[in-house]
Coordinates of C-alpha atoms and ligand atoms in Angstrom, one line a residue:
M1 CA 111.2 113.4 137.7
D2 CA 110.2 111.2 140.4
F3 CA 107.0 109.6 140.3
S4 CA 105.6 107.7 143.6
V5 CA 102.3 106.1 144.6
K6 CA 100.3 107.3 147.7
T7 CA 97.2 105.6 149.5
N8 CA 98.1 107.6 152.7
D9 CA 94.9 110.1 154.3
V10 CA 95.1 113.0 152.1
V11 CA 93.2 115.0 154.9
K12 CA 96.5 113.5 157.5
L13 CA 99.3 114.0 154.1
A14 CA 101.6 116.6 154.5
S15 CA 102.1 117.8 151.4
P16 CA 103.9 121.0 149.7
C17 CA 100.7 121.0 147.1
L18 CA 97.6 118.6 147.4
V19 CA 96.1 119.3 144.3
L20 CA 92.0 118.2 144.6
G21 CA 89.5 117.1 141.2
V22 CA 86.9 119.2 140.1
Y23 CA 83.5 118.4 137.8
Q24 CA 81.2 120.1 135.9
G25 CA 77.9 119.4 136.3
E26 CA 74.7 121.8 137.5
K27 CA 77.0 122.6 140.0
A28 CA 80.6 122.1 140.2
T29 CA 81.4 119.1 142.7
L30 CA 84.9 118.1 144.2
T31 CA 85.6 114.2 143.6
P32 CA 85.2 111.7 147.2
L33 CA 88.7 113.0 148.6
G34 CA 88.4 115.7 147.9
E35 CA 85.5 116.1 150.7
R36 CA 86.9 114.7 152.7
V37 CA 90.0 117.4 152.6
D38 CA 86.9 120.0 152.7
S39 CA 85.4 118.8 155.6
A40 CA 88.3 118.4 158.0
G41 CA 88.6 121.7 157.2
G42 CA 85.2 123.4 157.5
H43 CA 83.9 123.3 154.2
Q44 CA 85.4 125.9 153.0
F45 CA 85.2 124.7 149.6
T46 CA 82.3 123.9 149.7
R47 CA 81.0 127.5 149.6
F48 CA 83.4 128.8 147.4
L49 CA 81.9 126.7 144.5
K50 CA 79.2 127.7 145.4
R51 CA 79.6 131.7 144.5
G52 CA 79.4 130.4 141.2
D53 CA 82.8 132.1 140.0
F54 CA 84.8 128.7 139.0
S55 CA 83.7 126.9 135.6
A56 CA 85.7 123.6 136.7
D57 CA 86.4 123.4 132.7
A58 CA 89.0 121.3 132.9
G59 CA 91.9 122.9 133.6
V60 CA 90.9 125.6 135.6
I61 CA 93.0 125.8 138.3
Q62 CA 92.5 128.3 141.9
M63 CA 95.0 127.5 144.4
F64 CA 94.1 128.5 148.4
Y65 CA 96.9 128.5 151.6
D66 CA 96.3 128.2 154.9
I67 CA 93.8 125.4 155.2
D68 CA 92.5 123.8 158.1
G69 CA 92.7 121.0 159.0
I70 CA 94.6 118.8 157.1
K71 CA 98.5 119.5 156.6
A72 CA 99.2 120.2 153.3
D73 CA 100.7 123.6 152.6
R74 CA 98.5 124.8 150.0
V75 CA 95.3 122.7 148.0
M76 CA 95.2 123.4 144.4
L77 CA 91.5 122.3 142.8
V78 CA 91.9 122.0 139.1
G79 CA 89.0 121.8 137.1
L80 CA 88.3 118.2 135.5
G81 CA 85.6 119.5 132.8
R82 CA 82.6 116.9 132.9
Q83 CA 82.3 114.2 134.6
S84 CA 81.3 112.6 131.1
N85 CA 83.7 114.1 128.3
H86 CA 87.2 113.4 130.6
D87 CA 88.3 111.3 128.5
P88 CA 92.3 110.4 128.1
I89 CA 92.6 113.7 125.7
C90 CA 91.6 116.7 128.3
Q91 CA 93.1 114.6 131.7
R92 CA 96.1 115.6 128.9
N93 CA 94.9 118.7 129.2
V94 CA 94.7 119.2 133.4
I95 CA 97.9 117.9 133.9
S96 CA 99.8 120.0 131.3
K97 CA 97.9 123.0 133.2
V98 CA 99.0 121.9 136.1
T99 CA 102.4 120.9 135.7
S100 CA 102.6 124.4 133.8
V101 CA 100.6 125.8 137.5
L102 CA 103.5 124.0 140.3
S103 CA 106.7 125.0 137.5
A104 CA 105.8 128.6 137.6
A105 CA 104.9 128.6 141.7
S106 CA 108.9 127.1 141.8
I107 CA 106.4 124.1 144.1
N108 CA 109.0 120.6 144.0
A109 CA 106.9 118.5 144.9
A110 CA 102.8 117.9 144.8
D111 CA 100.1 114.9 145.2
L112 CA 97.5 114.2 142.9
A113 CA 94.2 112.9 143.8
I114 CA 91.9 113.9 141.9
F115 CA 91.3 109.5 140.2
D116 CA 89.0 109.0 142.9
G117 CA 85.4 110.1 140.3
L118 CA 86.9 108.9 136.5
P119 CA 83.9 108.6 134.5
E120 CA 83.3 104.6 134.5
T121 CA 85.0 104.7 131.1
M122 CA 88.3 105.3 132.0
S123 CA 90.2 103.2 134.6
A124 CA 92.7 104.0 137.1
Y125 CA 95.7 102.8 135.0
S126 CA 94.7 104.6 132.0
A127 CA 94.4 107.9 134.8
A128 CA 97.2 107.7 136.0
R129 CA 99.8 106.6 132.7
N130 CA 98.3 109.6 131.4
T131 CA 98.7 111.5 134.0
I132 CA 103.0 110.8 133.9
E133 CA 102.6 110.7 130.4
S134 CA 101.0 114.3 130.2
V135 CA 103.7 115.8 132.8
G136 CA 106.9 114.1 131.5
E137 CA 105.2 116.3 127.9
S138 CA 104.8 119.4 129.8
L139 CA 108.5 119.3 131.3
Y140 CA 110.3 119.4 128.1
Q141 CA 112.7 121.5 126.9
Y142 CA 114.9 121.8 124.0
T143 CA 118.1 122.8 125.1
A144 CA 120.3 121.1 122.3
T145 CA 121.3 124.2 120.0
R146 CA 120.7 127.2 122.6
S147 CA 123.0 128.8 124.6
D148 CA 119.8 130.8 126.8
K149 CA 119.6 127.6 128.1
K150 CA 116.0 128.0 130.3
K151 CA 116.4 126.7 134.2
P152 CA 115.0 123.1 134.1
S153 CA 111.5 123.0 136.0
P154 CA 111.4 123.3 140.6
L155 CA 108.8 120.8 140.2
K156 CA 111.1 117.4 140.9
K157 CA 108.4 114.8 142.5
I158 CA 104.7 113.7 141.2
S159 CA 103.3 111.4 143.5
L160 CA 99.2 109.6 142.5
V161 CA 96.7 109.6 145.5
V162 CA 94.9 106.4 145.9
A163 CA 92.7 103.8 146.8
K164 CA 94.8 101.0 148.4
E165 CA 92.6 98.1 145.9
Q166 CA 93.9 101.2 142.6
S167 CA 97.4 101.4 144.2
K168 CA 98.8 97.6 142.3
E169 CA 97.5 99.3 138.7
T170 CA 98.2 102.5 139.3
R171 CA 101.8 100.9 140.1
R172 CA 101.9 99.4 136.8
A173 CA 100.3 102.2 134.7
V174 CA 103.4 104.5 136.4
T175 CA 105.6 102.0 135.7
Q176 CA 105.1 101.8 131.7
G177 CA 103.5 105.7 131.6
R178 CA 107.4 106.6 132.1
A179 CA 108.5 104.7 130.0
I180 CA 106.1 105.8 127.7
A181 CA 107.2 109.5 128.6
H182 CA 111.3 108.7 127.8
G183 CA 109.9 107.4 124.7
V184 CA 107.7 110.6 123.6
H185 CA 111.4 112.3 124.5
T186 CA 113.4 110.8 122.9
A187 CA 111.4 111.3 119.5
R188 CA 110.9 114.7 120.3
T189 CA 114.7 115.7 120.6
L190 CA 115.7 113.7 117.7
A191 CA 113.0 115.4 115.3
D192 CA 113.6 119.0 116.9
L193 CA 117.9 118.5 116.2
P194 CA 118.1 120.4 112.8
G195 CA 118.8 118.8 109.4
N196 CA 122.7 119.4 109.3
I197 CA 122.6 117.7 112.7
C198 CA 120.1 115.4 112.9
T199 CA 121.9 113.7 109.3
P200 CA 121.6 110.0 107.9
T201 CA 124.3 108.8 110.1
Y202 CA 124.1 110.7 113.3
L203 CA 120.6 108.2 113.4
A204 CA 123.4 106.0 112.3
K205 CA 125.5 106.7 115.6
Q206 CA 121.8 107.5 118.2
A207 CA 120.6 104.4 117.5
K208 CA 124.1 102.4 118.0
D209 CA 124.7 104.4 121.7
L210 CA 121.2 103.2 122.3
Q211 CA 122.8 99.5 122.9
K212 CA 124.7 101.1 125.6
T213 CA 121.7 101.5 127.7
H214 CA 119.2 99.3 126.4
S215 CA 118.4 95.9 125.3
I216 CA 118.7 96.6 122.4
K217 CA 120.5 95.0 118.8
T218 CA 121.4 97.0 116.5
K219 CA 122.6 96.8 112.9
I220 CA 123.1 99.5 110.6
V221 CA 122.7 98.4 106.6
E222 CA 125.0 100.8 104.1
E223 CA 124.7 101.7 101.1
A224 CA 127.2 99.5 99.6
E225 CA 125.1 96.5 101.4
M226 CA 122.1 98.3 99.5
K227 CA 123.6 97.7 96.1
R228 CA 123.9 94.3 96.8
L229 CA 120.0 94.7 98.3
K230 CA 119.1 96.0 95.1
M231 CA 117.5 98.9 96.5
G232 CA 117.3 101.2 93.2
S233 CA 114.1 103.4 94.8
F234 CA 115.0 103.7 98.2
L235 CA 119.3 104.7 96.8
S236 CA 117.7 106.7 93.9
V237 CA 116.8 109.5 96.7
S238 CA 119.8 109.7 98.6
R239 CA 121.9 109.9 95.6
G240 CA 120.9 113.4 95.6
S241 CA 122.7 113.8 98.9
R242 CA 125.5 114.2 100.0
E243 CA 124.8 113.1 103.2
P244 CA 125.2 108.7 102.9
A245 CA 122.4 106.8 103.2
K246 CA 121.2 104.5 106.5
L247 CA 118.9 102.0 107.4
I248 CA 118.6 101.3 110.8
V249 CA 117.6 98.6 111.7
M250 CA 117.5 97.5 116.0
E251 CA 116.0 94.4 117.6
Y252 CA 113.9 94.1 120.7
S253 CA 114.2 90.4 122.0
G254 CA 111.9 90.7 125.0
G255 CA 109.5 87.7 123.6
K256 CA 109.3 84.4 123.8
K257 CA 112.6 82.9 121.1
G258 CA 110.6 82.2 117.6
Q259 CA 107.9 84.5 118.0
K260 CA 107.1 86.2 114.9
P261 CA 108.7 90.4 116.2
V262 CA 105.8 93.1 116.0
V263 CA 107.8 96.0 112.8
L264 CA 107.9 99.5 112.5
V265 CA 108.9 101.1 109.5
G266 CA 110.0 104.8 110.0
K267 CA 110.3 107.5 107.3
G268 CA 113.2 109.1 108.1
L269 CA 113.7 112.0 105.9
T270 CA 116.4 113.5 108.0
F271 CA 115.4 116.7 105.7
D272 CA 112.8 117.2 103.0
A273 CA 113.6 120.4 100.2
G274 CA 111.9 118.4 98.0
G275 CA 114.5 117.4 95.3
I276 CA 114.4 118.4 91.8
S277 CA 110.7 119.0 92.5
L278 CA 112.0 121.7 94.7
K279 CA 110.0 122.7 98.2
P280 CA 108.9 126.0 97.9
A281 CA 110.1 128.1 100.4
G282 CA 108.5 129.7 102.8
G283 CA 108.1 127.0 106.1
M284 CA 110.8 125.0 104.5
D285 CA 112.4 124.0 107.3
E286 CA 110.0 122.2 108.6
M287 CA 110.9 119.9 106.9
K288 CA 113.4 118.5 109.2
Y289 CA 110.7 117.0 111.2
D290 CA 110.5 114.1 108.5
M291 CA 112.4 111.6 110.1
C292 CA 110.0 112.5 112.9
G293 CA 108.3 108.2 111.5
G294 CA 111.9 107.7 112.3
A295 CA 111.9 109.3 115.5
S296 CA 109.0 107.1 117.0
V297 CA 110.4 104.2 115.9
F298 CA 113.1 104.8 118.3
G299 CA 110.6 105.7 121.0
A300 CA 108.8 103.3 120.6
L301 CA 111.9 101.0 121.0
V302 CA 113.1 103.0 123.8
A303 CA 110.0 102.4 125.7
A304 CA 109.3 98.7 124.8
S305 CA 112.8 97.5 126.5
E306 CA 112.5 99.9 129.6
M307 CA 109.1 98.4 130.4
D308 CA 110.7 95.2 129.3
L309 CA 108.1 94.0 127.4
K310 CA 107.8 90.6 126.5
L311 CA 107.4 91.4 122.3
N312 CA 109.8 90.7 119.4
V313 CA 110.1 93.8 117.9
V314 CA 111.6 95.3 115.3
G315 CA 112.2 99.0 114.3
I316 CA 113.4 99.7 111.4
V317 CA 114.2 103.1 109.7
P318 CA 115.6 104.0 106.9
A319 CA 117.8 107.6 106.7
S320 CA 118.4 109.5 104.0
E321 CA 118.1 113.8 102.7
N322 CA 116.0 114.5 99.5
M323 CA 118.4 117.3 97.7
P324 CA 118.5 118.6 94.9
D325 CA 122.2 118.0 92.9
G326 CA 123.6 116.9 89.4
A327 CA 122.9 114.0 90.8
A328 CA 119.1 114.1 92.2
N329 CA 116.1 112.1 90.5
K330 CA 114.8 114.1 88.0
P331 CA 111.6 113.6 87.1
G332 CA 110.0 111.0 84.5
D333 CA 113.1 108.7 86.4
V334 CA 112.5 105.3 85.8
V335 CA 114.1 103.8 88.9
T336 CA 113.9 99.1 90.0
S337 CA 112.8 98.5 93.7
M338 CA 114.5 95.8 95.6
L339 CA 111.1 93.9 95.0
G340 CA 112.0 94.2 91.6
K341 CA 109.0 96.8 90.9
T342 CA 109.9 99.6 88.7
I343 CA 108.7 103.0 89.3
E344 CA 108.7 106.4 87.1
I345 CA 109.1 109.8 89.6
L346 CA 106.7 112.2 88.0
N347 CA 107.9 114.4 90.9
T348 CA 110.6 113.8 93.2
D349 CA 109.0 115.6 96.6
A350 CA 107.3 111.7 97.1
E351 CA 109.9 110.3 98.3
G352 CA 109.4 109.2 101.5
R353 CA 107.1 105.8 99.6
L354 CA 110.6 105.8 97.4
I355 CA 112.4 105.4 100.6
L356 CA 109.4 103.1 102.5
C357 CA 108.6 100.6 99.7
D358 CA 112.1 99.2 99.5
A359 CA 112.6 99.2 103.5
L360 CA 109.3 97.3 103.5
T361 CA 110.2 94.8 100.9
Y362 CA 113.5 94.7 104.0
A363 CA 110.7 93.3 107.2
E364 CA 109.5 90.3 104.7
R365 CA 112.8 89.4 106.1
F366 CA 111.7 89.2 109.7
K367 CA 108.7 87.0 109.3
P368 CA 107.1 89.5 110.4
A369 CA 103.1 88.9 112.4
A370 CA 102.5 92.9 111.4
V371 CA 104.2 95.2 110.2
V372 CA 103.6 98.9 110.0
D373 CA 104.5 101.7 108.7
I374 CA 105.1 105.4 110.3
A375 CA 105.8 108.6 108.3
T376 CA 104.5 112.5 107.8
L377 CA 103.8 111.7 104.7
T378 CA 101.8 113.8 102.7
G379 CA 100.8 117.2 103.2
A380 CA 97.4 115.9 101.8
C381 CA 97.2 114.1 105.1
V382 CA 96.7 117.3 106.1
V383 CA 94.3 118.4 105.1
A384 CA 92.3 115.6 105.6
L385 CA 92.5 115.1 109.1
G386 CA 94.1 118.5 111.0
E387 CA 96.9 117.6 113.5
H388 CA 93.8 116.0 115.7
A389 CA 94.5 112.5 114.1
S390 CA 96.8 110.6 112.0
G391 CA 95.9 108.8 109.2
L392 CA 95.6 105.3 109.6
F393 CA 95.5 102.3 106.4
S394 CA 95.6 98.8 106.3
N395 CA 95.2 96.1 104.3
C396 CA 93.7 94.6 107.3
D397 CA 90.6 94.9 109.5
S398 CA 91.2 93.4 112.7
L399 CA 95.3 94.9 112.2
A400 CA 92.9 98.4 111.4
E401 CA 91.2 98.2 114.4
E402 CA 93.8 96.9 116.8
I403 CA 95.6 100.6 115.5
E404 CA 93.0 102.5 116.4
K405 CA 91.3 101.1 119.6
A406 CA 95.4 101.9 120.3
G407 CA 95.3 104.9 119.6
Q408 CA 91.6 105.8 122.2
V409 CA 92.8 104.2 124.8
A410 CA 96.6 106.2 124.3
G411 CA 95.3 109.6 123.7
D412 CA 96.8 109.7 120.2
R413 CA 94.4 108.8 118.1
A414 CA 94.6 108.0 114.5
W415 CA 91.1 107.5 111.1
R416 CA 91.1 105.2 109.1
L417 CA 90.8 105.5 105.5
P418 CA 90.8 103.3 102.4
V419 CA 92.9 102.2 100.7
W420 CA 90.7 100.1 97.3
D421 CA 91.9 99.7 94.4
D422 CA 89.6 101.9 93.2
Y423 CA 92.6 105.1 94.5
S424 CA 95.4 102.0 93.3
K425 CA 94.1 103.2 90.0
Q426 CA 95.5 106.0 90.1
L427 CA 99.2 105.1 90.0
K428 CA 99.5 103.7 86.7
S429 CA 102.0 104.3 84.2
N430 CA 103.3 104.3 80.3
F431 CA 106.5 103.5 81.2
A432 CA 106.5 102.0 84.3
D433 CA 104.9 99.9 86.8
L434 CA 104.2 102.4 89.0
A435 CA 104.2 106.4 89.3
N436 CA 105.0 107.0 92.7
I437 CA 102.3 110.0 92.1
G438 CA 99.1 109.5 92.0
G439 CA 97.1 112.6 90.4
K440 CA 94.9 114.7 91.9
G441 CA 92.6 114.2 94.9
A442 CA 92.9 112.5 97.8
G443 CA 96.6 112.5 97.9
A444 CA 97.1 110.8 101.0
V445 CA 95.4 107.7 100.4
T446 CA 97.3 106.9 96.9
A447 CA 100.2 107.3 98.7
A448 CA 99.0 104.5 101.2
C449 CA 97.9 102.5 98.4
F450 CA 101.7 102.6 97.1
L451 CA 102.1 101.4 99.9
K452 CA 100.0 99.1 99.4
H453 CA 101.9 97.4 96.6
F454 CA 104.8 96.9 98.4
A455 CA 103.5 95.3 101.6
N456 CA 101.5 91.7 100.0
N457 CA 103.1 89.2 101.9
F458 CA 102.2 90.4 105.5
D459 CA 99.8 92.1 108.1
W460 CA 100.0 95.7 107.3
A461 CA 98.9 99.3 108.9
H462 CA 100.7 102.3 108.0
L463 CA 99.9 105.9 109.9
D464 CA 100.5 109.0 107.5
V465 CA 101.3 111.5 110.9
A466 CA 102.3 114.9 108.6
G467 CA 99.6 116.5 110.8
T468 CA 100.5 114.7 113.6
A469 CA 103.7 114.5 114.8
W470 CA 105.3 118.3 114.8
K471 CA 103.0 122.5 116.1
S472 CA 103.6 124.6 113.4
G473 CA 103.3 128.0 114.5
G474 CA 104.5 130.0 118.3
A475 CA 104.6 126.3 119.8
K476 CA 106.5 124.9 116.3
G477 CA 108.0 121.8 118.3
A478 CA 107.6 117.4 117.4
T479 CA 105.0 116.2 120.0
G480 CA 107.1 112.6 120.5
R481 CA 103.5 111.0 118.0
P482 CA 102.4 108.1 117.0
V483 CA 104.8 107.4 120.4
P484 CA 101.6 106.6 122.7
L485 CA 100.2 104.5 120.5
L486 CA 102.4 102.6 119.0
V487 CA 103.6 101.5 122.2
E488 CA 99.8 100.8 123.1
F489 CA 99.2 98.7 120.1
L490 CA 103.4 96.8 121.0
I491 CA 101.8 96.1 125.5
N492 CA 98.1 95.3 123.6
R493 CA 100.4 92.5 121.5
A494 CA 102.8 91.1 124.3
R495 CA 99.2 90.4 126.6
Ligands
BES1 N1 107.2 115.1 104.0 C1 106.8 115.7 103.1 C2 105.2 115.6 103.6 C3 104.3 116.9 104.2 C4 104.6 118.0 103.0 C5 105.1 116.2 105.6 C6 103.5 119.0 104.2 C7 103.9 117.5 105.9 C8 104.1 119.0 105.5 C9 106.8 114.4 101.7 O1 107.9 114.0 101.1 C10 106.1 115.1 100.5 O2 107.1 116.1 100.0 N2 104.8 115.1 99.6 C11 104.2 115.6 98.9 C12 103.8 114.4 98.1 C13 103.6 115.4 96.7 C14 104.4 115.3 95.7 C15 102.4 113.7 95.4 C16 103.4 116.3 98.7 O3 102.0 116.6 100.4 O4 102.8 117.6 98.8
MN2 MN1 108.7 115.7 100.1
ZN3 ZN1 109.0 113.8 102.8

């Protein structure tokens, strides 16, 4: 997709499709650019809006042809909802509708002039970035294992029409939005692959290949080295599978030499059958998505490098399967983590924390400025927050606030839950330092509390993305979340 920024007069713009915005209110109102088109064309749109057929709900669309007084072939009016409700999430909705209508009508280029009446809470930068990201999101298609490939969308060019004063920040937004869209695309592409293709070895190979296209340095820690490092917890999970585990380490060094890096740790469980505590059959296919946290780390690094971010970032992805096998963990087994803490495995399906705890200990060697782990960790988080917000947990209030804010700005929200010692007590074991499950109640919290035990030496946050990283049902597929949140967080860190 070719994105550009234009400052041309909307009336004189030779466009296959000029898109104008309408806000809801006591009456539906065009933005100033829309009014300009309206005046040039003899107030056709004002008359139309007066009829009251057009609700101006976010994403409602009406097409017009052969409008007098302007150069564009078509005008699309799109509802933007109430101006006060026009936030990043609403905007994404709007853009996704616009994109699909343009695609369906086989229109190959469009000029969006909908950014001149933004609410005070939304900057031109944020609106533009959201738009680019949302177009990318809407045009994503899974093709890897289909022989009946759909035709790619005919839509090839999108321009953002803005005032001269806003063109500079809009250009910056386009560059960054494009990088984020690539990051999201990377994450979705990896996550949607089936478990028989996307194995730990496949992920490691993709990470190696990133070195050819991006300024990323990759190192793969193999099982033999994990043994030397005493990653007994991580290795205990992988022992139950025929696929060797990989600890993928990717470094992007855009910051000053010696600057402490932000470390992102992503759960890369390429298939989670539950192990001996086998999961029920229904919907088990979706456990190929148990590597979405890892995929988001790939995506964030791709985006950071494509936008040439001035920051050092390390991505760590512990990759493994969780399978039932003669050598698999058994309930009651006790393993020793790299940190030396012993863990009683009461449920082999709580494997994410078992691979993450050793990856967190490994992260210490980078002397991190902060560590953020991302994991499809618990079904309990889906119960608590559904698909709208990722669960956020942290041992540092300022870091938690940074992440919460980043999510808000990026339209990829997270909501904080506690990691109090009261909950940590649920992880008591009679036979080890820690149990890997916390019993009834607050499953997302006790999982986070487990990880917190391995994050004593740095500022740490944990994102449980079990509810946000993919969609079930008819539209089953990866969402690429929380790449937008992560990259927004990194952008702010680079300031
Ligand atoms: N990968 C799952 C978490 C999950 C479950 C994500 C459903 C999305 C949807 C994780 O490894 C897991 O199995 N967690 C268990 C923990 C339990 C045994 C304490 C869960 O949530 O059921
Ligand atoms: Mn599991
Ligand atoms: Zn899992």
